[in-house]
Amino acid sequence: MTAARRLSLVTDGIHTQRPKEKTGSLRVAIATQDMKSLNAHFGSAKRFAVYDVTSDGWNFVEAVAFENVSDESGKHRNESDDRITLKVEALKGCHLLFCLAIGGPSAAKVVSAKIHPIKVPNVQSIEGVLSRIQNMLKSAPPPWLRKVLTEAAAIKKTPFDDED
């Protein structure tokens, strides 16, 4: 089984740790094949573009790349390898995961890692996805996003948050 490769922007010479999450932001992972569009199923994604998003904008954090991925049929090339757990471990610390599709067992693993999976029906640009998240953060976020924001400590909990 191969490990995830992390590609991140660095400015301090030697950088060995994953970039720390910016306070008050959501860490978002986007399943992509080309680093330009949300255009991959969770299991078949060769890369995940990771961004910190606030109501003011977004910052690229890193790209997490995988060599051996499943095809879009949901079957792994070698059933003895657990590529899904590897992906979930690599994405820990993210709050949201955007992908075209995700199977039930994969979604369960993602949710147990405290990552909220979001299936998007059509291919769209990464910038478009980030812009929509930013706009939701500027306005009144829907209840599911308020819950994620509260868990991420990006907003304070209100008495109405338990009424979902």
mmCIF file of N, CA, C and O in Angstrom, residues 23-25 137 141 143 145-162:
data_model
loop_
_atom_site.group_PDB
_atom_site.id
_atom_site.type_symbol
_atom_site.label_atom_id
_atom_site.label_comp_id
_atom_site.label_asym_id
_atom_site.label_seq_id
_atom_site.Cartn_x
_atom_site.Cartn_y
_atom_site.Cartn_z
ATOM 1 N N THR A 23 -7.420 30.017 12.774
ATOM 2 C CA THR A 23 -8.509 30.172 13.714
ATOM 3 C C THR A 23 -9.712 30.820 13.039
ATOM 4 O O THR A 23 -9.571 31.785 12.302
ATOM 5 N N GLY A 24 -10.901 30.267 13.303
ATOM 6 C CA GLY A 24 -12.125 30.809 12.725
ATOM 7 C C GLY A 24 -12.379 30.409 11.296
ATOM 8 O O GLY A 24 -13.247 30.967 10.637
ATOM 9 N N SER A 25 -11.646 29.428 10.787
ATOM 10 C CA SER A 25 -11.833 29.014 9.398
ATOM 11 C C SER A 25 -12.313 27.571 9.335
ATOM 12 O O SER A 25 -12.196 26.812 10.294
ATOM 13 N N LEU A 137 -20.799 31.474 4.496
ATOM 14 C CA LEU A 137 -20.244 31.948 5.765
ATOM 15 C C LEU A 137 -20.591 33.416 6.011
ATOM 16 O O LEU A 137 -20.752 33.834 7.157
ATOM 17 N N PRO A 141 -25.631 30.798 7.694
ATOM 18 C CA PRO A 141 -25.339 29.431 7.245
ATOM 19 C C PRO A 141 -26.509 28.493 7.554
ATOM 20 O O PRO A 141 -27.204 28.680 8.560
ATOM 21 N N PRO A 143 -28.440 25.093 8.897
ATOM 22 C CA PRO A 143 -28.206 24.396 10.183
ATOM 23 C C PRO A 143 -27.052 23.397 10.156
ATOM 24 O O PRO A 143 -26.263 23.341 11.094
ATOM 25 N N LEU A 145 -24.355 23.471 8.394
ATOM 26 C CA LEU A 145 -23.085 24.185 8.372
ATOM 27 C C LEU A 145 -22.828 24.883 9.705
ATOM 28 O O LEU A 145 -21.690 24.940 10.161
ATOM 29 N N ARG A 146 -23.878 25.384 10.355
ATOM 30 C CA ARG A 146 -23.711 25.975 11.692
ATOM 31 C C ARG A 146 -23.152 24.951 12.658
ATOM 32 O O ARG A 146 -22.289 25.251 13.476
ATOM 33 N N LYS A 147 -23.640 23.705 12.553
ATOM 34 C CA LYS A 147 -23.144 22.639 13.426
ATOM 35 C C LYS A 147 -21.662 22.386 13.171
ATOM 36 O O LYS A 147 -20.868 22.259 14.100
ATOM 37 N N VAL A 148 -21.272 22.315 11.904
ATOM 38 C CA VAL A 148 -19.860 22.107 11.553
ATOM 39 C C VAL A 148 -19.021 23.285 12.058
ATOM 40 O O VAL A 148 -17.946 23.092 12.623
ATOM 41 N N LEU A 149 -19.520 24.499 11.867
ATOM 42 C CA LEU A 149 -18.790 25.686 12.328
ATOM 43 C C LEU A 149 -18.621 25.692 13.840
ATOM 44 O O LEU A 149 -17.563 26.060 14.355
ATOM 45 N N THR A 150 -19.645 25.276 14.556
ATOM 46 C CA THR A 150 -19.570 25.210 16.012
ATOM 47 C C THR A 150 -18.523 24.185 16.437
ATOM 48 O O THR A 150 -17.691 24.452 17.303
ATOM 49 N N GLU A 151 -18.549 23.002 15.816
ATOM 50 C CA GLU A 151 -17.569 21.963 16.140
ATOM 51 C C GLU A 151 -16.152 22.393 15.790
ATOM 52 O O GLU A 151 -15.192 22.003 16.437
ATOM 53 N N ALA A 152 -16.020 23.225 14.751
ATOM 54 C CA ALA A 152 -14.706 23.721 14.335
ATOM 55 C C ALA A 152 -14.276 24.926 15.176
ATOM 56 O O ALA A 152 -13.198 25.458 14.973
ATOM 57 N N ALA A 153 -15.152 25.351 16.098
ATOM 58 C CA ALA A 153 -14.904 26.528 16.938
ATOM 59 C C ALA A 153 -14.753 27.791 16.105
ATOM 60 O O ALA A 153 -14.064 28.721 16.495
ATOM 61 N N ALA A 154 -15.410 27.804 14.946
ATOM 62 C CA ALA A 154 -15.369 28.985 14.091
ATOM 63 C C ALA A 154 -16.458 29.980 14.475
ATOM 64 O O ALA A 154 -16.374 31.144 14.142
ATOM 65 N N ILE A 155 -17.508 29.474 15.155
ATOM 66 C CA ILE A 155 -18.547 30.358 15.685
ATOM 67 C C ILE A 155 -18.941 29.852 17.062
ATOM 68 O O ILE A 155 -18.671 28.705 17.421
ATOM 69 N N LYS A 156 -19.602 30.699 17.835
ATOM 70 C CA LYS A 156 -20.078 30.305 19.157
ATOM 71 C C LYS A 156 -21.414 29.594 19.019
ATOM 72 O O LYS A 156 -22.232 29.930 18.169
ATOM 73 N N LYS A 157 -21.635 28.608 19.894
ATOM 74 C CA LYS A 157 -22.875 27.870 19.889
ATOM 75 C C LYS A 157 -23.992 28.751 20.429
ATOM 76 O O LYS A 157 -23.815 29.482 21.392
ATOM 77 N N THR A 158 -25.169 28.646 19.800
ATOM 78 C CA THR A 158 -26.344 29.370 20.269
ATOM 79 C C THR A 158 -27.368 28.364 20.791
ATOM 80 O O THR A 158 -27.295 27.171 20.458
ATOM 81 N N PRO A 159 -28.342 28.796 21.593
ATOM 82 C CA PRO A 159 -29.348 27.856 22.089
ATOM 83 C C PRO A 159 -30.149 27.195 20.976
ATOM 84 O O PRO A 159 -30.695 26.121 21.147
ATOM 85 N N PHE A 160 -30.223 27.806 19.804
ATOM 86 C CA PHE A 160 -31.008 27.269 18.702
ATOM 87 C C PHE A 160 -30.270 26.199 17.905
ATOM 88 O O PHE A 160 -30.870 25.513 17.096
ATOM 89 N N ASP A 161 -28.967 26.026 18.122
ATOM 90 C CA ASP A 161 -28.192 25.065 17.353
ATOM 91 C C ASP A 161 -28.589 23.624 17.635
ATOM 92 O O ASP A 161 -28.343 22.750 16.833
ATOM 93 N N ASP A 162 -29.214 23.351 18.786
ATOM 94 C CA ASP A 162 -29.618 21.978 19.121
ATOM 95 C C ASP A 162 -30.963 21.612 18.518
ATOM 96 O O ASP A 162 -31.442 20.510 18.681
#
